[in-house]
Amino acid sequence: MRRSAWLVWLGLVMCGYSQAKLTLTPLDTNPNPNLIRNASFEAVESDLPVGWTWDKRNTDSAVQVVSEAGATGQRCLKFTNTTPFGADIYGLLRYAGGVPVQPGAVYTLSCRYKTREGYVGFVGGGENWRVRLPLEDTRGLWRRAEITFATRENETSFDLVIVIEAPTDGVWIDAIKLEPGNRATPFVPAETPERPILTLDDLGEEVYLSEPRGRVEFELYTPQPVRNAEIEAQLGEQRARQQRVNLAAGYTRIAFEYDAPSAPEQTLRLQIRQGRQTLAETERALRFFTPALAQQRLQALAAQLPNWESQLQRVRESGQDIAYPQASLTILQEFVRYVGEDLQKGQLQRAYAQLDEMERVAARLNQRLAEALSGAKPLPTVPRYVTSPVEIRGASLIADTVNPLTGERERRPVFFVGFGHFGQVRADIEKLAQMGFNLIQIDRGVWDILPEEGQVNLKPIEEDVLPVLRRAAAANVKVDYLISPHYMPEWVYRKYPHLRQPRDGFIQYSLFAPESLTVLREYIGHFAPLLKDQPALLSICLSNEPINKESPDSPPHQQAWRAWLQNRHKNLITLNTRWKTSYKSWDEIPIPAEGAGAPYAEWQQFNAETLANWHRELAAAIEQHLPGVPKHAKLMSWTFTNDRELPRGVDPERFAEFCELNGNDAYTLPLWDKDAPWAFDWVTTMLAHEIQRSMRDAPVFNSENHIIRDRETRYVPPQHARAALWEAAIRGLSATTFWVWERTDDPKSDFAGSLLHRPEIVEALAHTTLDLNRLAPYIAALQNQPPDVYILYSQYDMMMQGADAVVPRDSLYIALTMLGVRVGFITERQLEARRLPPNASRLIVANTQFISDEAFAGLDFLRQQRGLLVLGFGEPSLEFDRYGRKRISRPGTTTFERNPLMDARRLLTRLQPLLGNWGIARPLRLLNPESDQPVWGVGYRVAPYEDGYVASLCNYTRAPITVRLVSDANQPITATNLLDGATVEGTITLQPLEPVLLRWTR
């Protein structure tokens, strides 16, 4: 039957008060055939769908054929699983024999499913299971998902699988379809159902309605023609009905139009009748979000602003510091404006998300003000940074502060916290100070100052940078200035065409040719003198996310590599002997390919030296014009902690030689999988901080602090932001600018989803900053506490071994963190120089195998002459020199665990009784109240303070953890929580990602 022959336009029948409307449109009467048999699992044999095989493999997962409301037919599949997610751990339902397909053809795979879990697994298959349709949270509602792919040139059978990889209480799957073409067409059950089927797969529980009228669409499948049907849709009091409808067999799309409801909670009901018989019906509870409802909530918040200002004044007059409520109020004032703008622009979903957070901020503000005014909980006093010189003292930044109540000035540790990096931080300097922040990062680039050869333009400095610095000084805010060498003007490439080489990263010119430094020295020579003696200038950032990943075909790269080799090996005989090669000329030697063993590891060393030395020249040029101004660079933390990232050339030890601050760019993101061991991804960031602090006894400055993924649309709890900042601070972070103080309406922008769309995140960072500065002497004690034990850090070994070097190190670091043991790192170069930190007495070799002969000899010397205790995690260790030659002599290590792949949790149990034998003092132990065993999931750190100790504790998991506080004499500890003044008597329950700071006397 032709489509036009049964296209039906239905007139409107109205009931109730609103002009609701129903429109019916038949869908394609010729959907593509489904290549899968028993695709809706109606045929069952031995409790499994016919034509499918089940293997739970190494899991306790299970599959059932069940009857479920909303299934396409009478049945669907339900999967459950309690086995934790892990590599190569999954249950498998496989379509027997595979699905015949044509090579090099386009297909679409689709299915209906529902679950309330995060990622559970996937429907997919093909060669190496490369086609994957992920099964993710649908809030328990049926959803249709699809993926389009092309078969390989030799692929004639598609291995169709359903893989369950993560724990789930239930994921239901139905109506799988594999069909030719680049889109999914309607699913037609092979088994004819008895009645029509209504589906609401595309309709969620939340409806954001920006216009006065709304529209809901749903699908109706009729297995046989239906005559004289009656179709009715109802939403609250709005109802539309169509009578005497003739429906052909197949799919029909029904659109229901309605007026925006006045109340948010509504139920949508759909029904198809024939005479007195109900053929199909469904309903769904909906929550509507409209501009009118949002405007009501916004006006209610805006109406409270004058009252809050009045209460704030009363608190101030009572002699209390208003820092905390003032921060919350300023944030609310800003977001009232932001949400108003969003409503005008139609950004309805974002407006509601912000309103939800603002109302929680407002509730906390009301409580804090009420407690302060009643005297039930007076507000604490926070010393404020005032514009003054800053000095570096270990991990701390020391500056002038003022007591806002007495006016008394004191020089003490200060935590500089704020945001980057573009126009909005410039505009909001004074507002940021009202929120409790005291640092921004801004930048200008080479092309701003040297737009053309022979031209110098200082207006960007005079009209932008200097006014910002002057305003910042007046507002008691510091400025970090990024010189952005990656913004290179085009004339430089015209003059030096060989600089343009294929590269990864921001810097798109060769670092192996000297001309870039010629231009950059001129650039620095023009702008830097203008920044001299600016009181707001904290530091200079030399580059943004530096890496050195240049094409192996680059002539400057090749020439520099061969020159480096000649200097290192002196002659080809030595090189060929070490490399086991037979080169006859230096010019024959290429840039080694990944996995080439010693040549590739040696190239990595050359590459890292080049990147560091290039920055060393920038640092020298800055020092010439701005003597004494601290310098740093945004070293991405994963580039020197992950073996696969080492070819990018980042070595923090080399940067520490000329940077006064340990600069980095780190990500500490939420972990969304409910079965992840942690609530946030802390390991890489905190490990990187510890490594950098070991390279130079100086503060960490994370000048691009990512705590939310770009374009993130999910709600991020404020506890995440608080824990990310606090935990970094106790590890030596004394300055940070968060990414990013900008808003955008472009969902594809890197600014989308940023913290400036999230008032609770801003408040959490503001209050945590105030806490850090209020309690700065205690935090500084934790920061500057020397390590209890060191781990050997060798980038060369990481290059040679890969994950076998990284996994043991990470497991060891995690386990020691859970035991309250402070960890440091010692490098191969330090061993070669026989140079150790003054307090270093214990070194763990975590499965390191490849180190130089000089480092091996240095280690033996330090062991024998300095009494260094060398402990082995993994046996054997230190077996090879840098060129893979096996050593005859053995290291004098004491192996405490032979298996280097022991996971962190088991390793914690293994380490706990050994720490006393190694002479590691533990004035605080955290024990499980039920088992008296070490607690898993709490990171903590302890330091002596005056006549006692101070300790920071943070629960890294998603569930509360109760711990016993026990001294080294196995006695319960009574302490004061310095954050809120509460007394803790021997036991405390730690909430997820909520740090506590305890102090007790000996």
PDB file of C-alpha atoms in Angstrom, residues 121-212:
ATOM      1  CA  GLY A 121      28.144  -3.254  29.477  1.00  0.00           C
ATOM      2  CA  PHE A 122      27.296  -3.132  25.795  1.00  0.00           C
ATOM      3  CA  VAL A 123      25.373  -4.653  22.915  1.00  0.00           C
ATOM      4  CA  GLY A 124      27.629  -5.024  19.901  1.00  0.00           C
ATOM      5  CA  GLY A 125      30.157  -7.287  18.324  1.00  0.00           C
ATOM      6  CA  GLY A 126      31.914  -7.651  15.023  1.00  0.00           C
ATOM      7  CA  GLU A 127      35.628  -8.194  14.663  1.00  0.00           C
ATOM      8  CA  ASN A 128      37.300  -7.757  18.079  1.00  0.00           C
ATOM      9  CA  TRP A 129      33.906  -6.517  19.293  1.00  0.00           C
ATOM     10  CA  ARG A 130      34.704  -3.126  17.863  1.00  0.00           C
ATOM     11  CA  VAL A 131      31.027  -2.150  17.562  1.00  0.00           C
ATOM     12  CA  ARG A 132      29.697  -1.227  20.991  1.00  0.00           C
ATOM     13  CA  LEU A 133      26.365   0.260  21.950  1.00  0.00           C
ATOM     14  CA  PRO A 134      26.906   1.156  25.641  1.00  0.00           C
ATOM     15  CA  LEU A 135      24.268   0.301  28.223  1.00  0.00           C
ATOM     16  CA  GLU A 136      24.093   3.338  30.520  1.00  0.00           C
ATOM     17  CA  ASP A 137      21.675   4.862  32.999  1.00  0.00           C
ATOM     18  CA  THR A 138      18.192   5.489  31.577  1.00  0.00           C
ATOM     19  CA  ARG A 139      16.613   6.289  34.979  1.00  0.00           C
ATOM     20  CA  GLY A 140      14.679   3.058  34.720  1.00  0.00           C
ATOM     21  CA  LEU A 141      12.870   4.126  31.533  1.00  0.00           C
ATOM     22  CA  TRP A 142      12.877   2.231  28.264  1.00  0.00           C
ATOM     23  CA  ARG A 143      15.134   3.870  25.695  1.00  0.00           C
ATOM     24  CA  ARG A 144      15.928   2.990  22.105  1.00  0.00           C
ATOM     25  CA  ALA A 145      19.587   3.339  21.155  1.00  0.00           C
ATOM     26  CA  GLU A 146      21.374   2.775  17.869  1.00  0.00           C
ATOM     27  CA  ILE A 147      24.835   2.741  16.331  1.00  0.00           C
ATOM     28  CA  THR A 148      25.821   2.734  12.659  1.00  0.00           C
ATOM     29  CA  PHE A 149      28.999   1.048  11.412  1.00  0.00           C
ATOM     30  CA  ALA A 150      30.641  -0.428   8.336  1.00  0.00           C
ATOM     31  CA  THR A 151      31.783  -4.017   8.098  1.00  0.00           C
ATOM     32  CA  ARG A 152      35.400  -4.784   7.229  1.00  0.00           C
ATOM     33  CA  GLU A 153      36.361  -5.744   3.700  1.00  0.00           C
ATOM     34  CA  ASN A 154      36.695  -9.402   4.668  1.00  0.00           C
ATOM     35  CA  GLU A 155      33.838  -9.533   7.196  1.00  0.00           C
ATOM     36  CA  THR A 156      31.014 -11.918   6.243  1.00  0.00           C
ATOM     37  CA  SER A 157      29.668 -12.744   9.704  1.00  0.00           C
ATOM     38  CA  PHE A 158      28.858 -10.345  12.525  1.00  0.00           C
ATOM     39  CA  ASP A 159      29.534 -11.796  15.983  1.00  0.00           C
ATOM     40  CA  LEU A 160      26.559 -10.340  17.882  1.00  0.00           C
ATOM     41  CA  VAL A 161      27.014 -10.246  21.673  1.00  0.00           C
ATOM     42  CA  ILE A 162      25.551  -8.750  24.828  1.00  0.00           C
ATOM     43  CA  VAL A 163      28.360  -8.177  27.343  1.00  0.00           C
ATOM     44  CA  ILE A 164      27.696  -7.462  31.036  1.00  0.00           C
ATOM     45  CA  GLU A 165      30.840  -5.942  32.573  1.00  0.00           C
ATOM     46  CA  ALA A 166      29.783  -4.134  35.736  1.00  0.00           C
ATOM     47  CA  PRO A 167      27.573  -4.815  38.744  1.00  0.00           C
ATOM     48  CA  THR A 168      23.890  -4.197  38.170  1.00  0.00           C
ATOM     49  CA  ASP A 169      20.639  -4.907  39.971  1.00  0.00           C
ATOM     50  CA  GLY A 170      18.971  -5.083  36.603  1.00  0.00           C
ATOM     51  CA  VAL A 171      19.349  -4.135  32.961  1.00  0.00           C
ATOM     52  CA  TRP A 172      16.465  -5.103  30.676  1.00  0.00           C
ATOM     53  CA  ILE A 173      17.038  -5.556  26.938  1.00  0.00           C
ATOM     54  CA  ASP A 174      14.487  -6.026  24.189  1.00  0.00           C
ATOM     55  CA  ALA A 175      13.924  -5.641  20.448  1.00  0.00           C
ATOM     56  CA  ILE A 176      17.448  -5.988  19.088  1.00  0.00           C
ATOM     57  CA  LYS A 177      17.692  -5.197  15.410  1.00  0.00           C
ATOM     58  CA  LEU A 178      20.531  -5.412  12.900  1.00  0.00           C
ATOM     59  CA  GLU A 179      19.645  -4.010   9.512  1.00  0.00           C
ATOM     60  CA  PRO A 180      21.353  -2.647   6.406  1.00  0.00           C
ATOM     61  CA  GLY A 181      21.555   1.124   6.040  1.00  0.00           C
ATOM     62  CA  ASN A 182      22.681   4.143   8.023  1.00  0.00           C
ATOM     63  CA  ARG A 183      19.639   4.557  10.277  1.00  0.00           C
ATOM     64  CA  ALA A 184      17.392   2.458  12.458  1.00  0.00           C
ATOM     65  CA  THR A 185      13.928   1.775  11.071  1.00  0.00           C
ATOM     66  CA  PRO A 186      10.990   0.633  13.231  1.00  0.00           C
ATOM     67  CA  PHE A 187      11.257  -2.740  14.895  1.00  0.00           C
ATOM     68  CA  VAL A 188       8.571  -5.129  13.669  1.00  0.00           C
ATOM     69  CA  PRO A 189       8.135  -8.163  15.939  1.00  0.00           C
ATOM     70  CA  ALA A 190       8.485 -11.458  14.117  1.00  0.00           C
ATOM     71  CA  GLU A 191       5.931 -12.865  16.553  1.00  0.00           C
ATOM     72  CA  THR A 192       2.632 -11.102  15.991  1.00  0.00           C
ATOM     73  CA  PRO A 193       1.458  -9.599  19.302  1.00  0.00           C
ATOM     74  CA  GLU A 194      -2.170  -9.874  20.238  1.00  0.00           C
ATOM     75  CA  ARG A 195      -2.735  -6.167  20.765  1.00  0.00           C
ATOM     76  CA  PRO A 196      -1.259  -2.833  19.599  1.00  0.00           C
ATOM     77  CA  ILE A 197       1.930  -1.670  21.315  1.00  0.00           C
ATOM     78  CA  LEU A 198       2.468   1.864  22.633  1.00  0.00           C
ATOM     79  CA  THR A 199       6.086   2.959  23.315  1.00  0.00           C
ATOM     80  CA  LEU A 200       7.428   6.093  24.987  1.00  0.00           C
ATOM     81  CA  ASP A 201      11.120   5.322  24.434  1.00  0.00           C
ATOM     82  CA  ASP A 202      12.083   8.883  23.510  1.00  0.00           C
ATOM     83  CA  LEU A 203      10.296  10.532  26.415  1.00  0.00           C
ATOM     84  CA  GLY A 204      12.152  11.127  29.668  1.00  0.00           C
ATOM     85  CA  GLU A 205      10.738  11.989  33.068  1.00  0.00           C
ATOM     86  CA  GLU A 206      11.746  15.649  32.806  1.00  0.00           C
ATOM     87  CA  VAL A 207      10.352  18.031  30.210  1.00  0.00           C
ATOM     88  CA  TYR A 208      11.999  21.422  29.691  1.00  0.00           C
ATOM     89  CA  LEU A 209       9.465  23.594  27.951  1.00  0.00           C
ATOM     90  CA  SER A 210      10.768  26.980  26.805  1.00  0.00           C
ATOM     91  CA  GLU A 211       7.716  27.845  24.671  1.00  0.00           C
ATOM     92  CA  PRO A 212       4.058  28.338  25.655  1.00  0.00           C
TER      93      PRO A 212
END
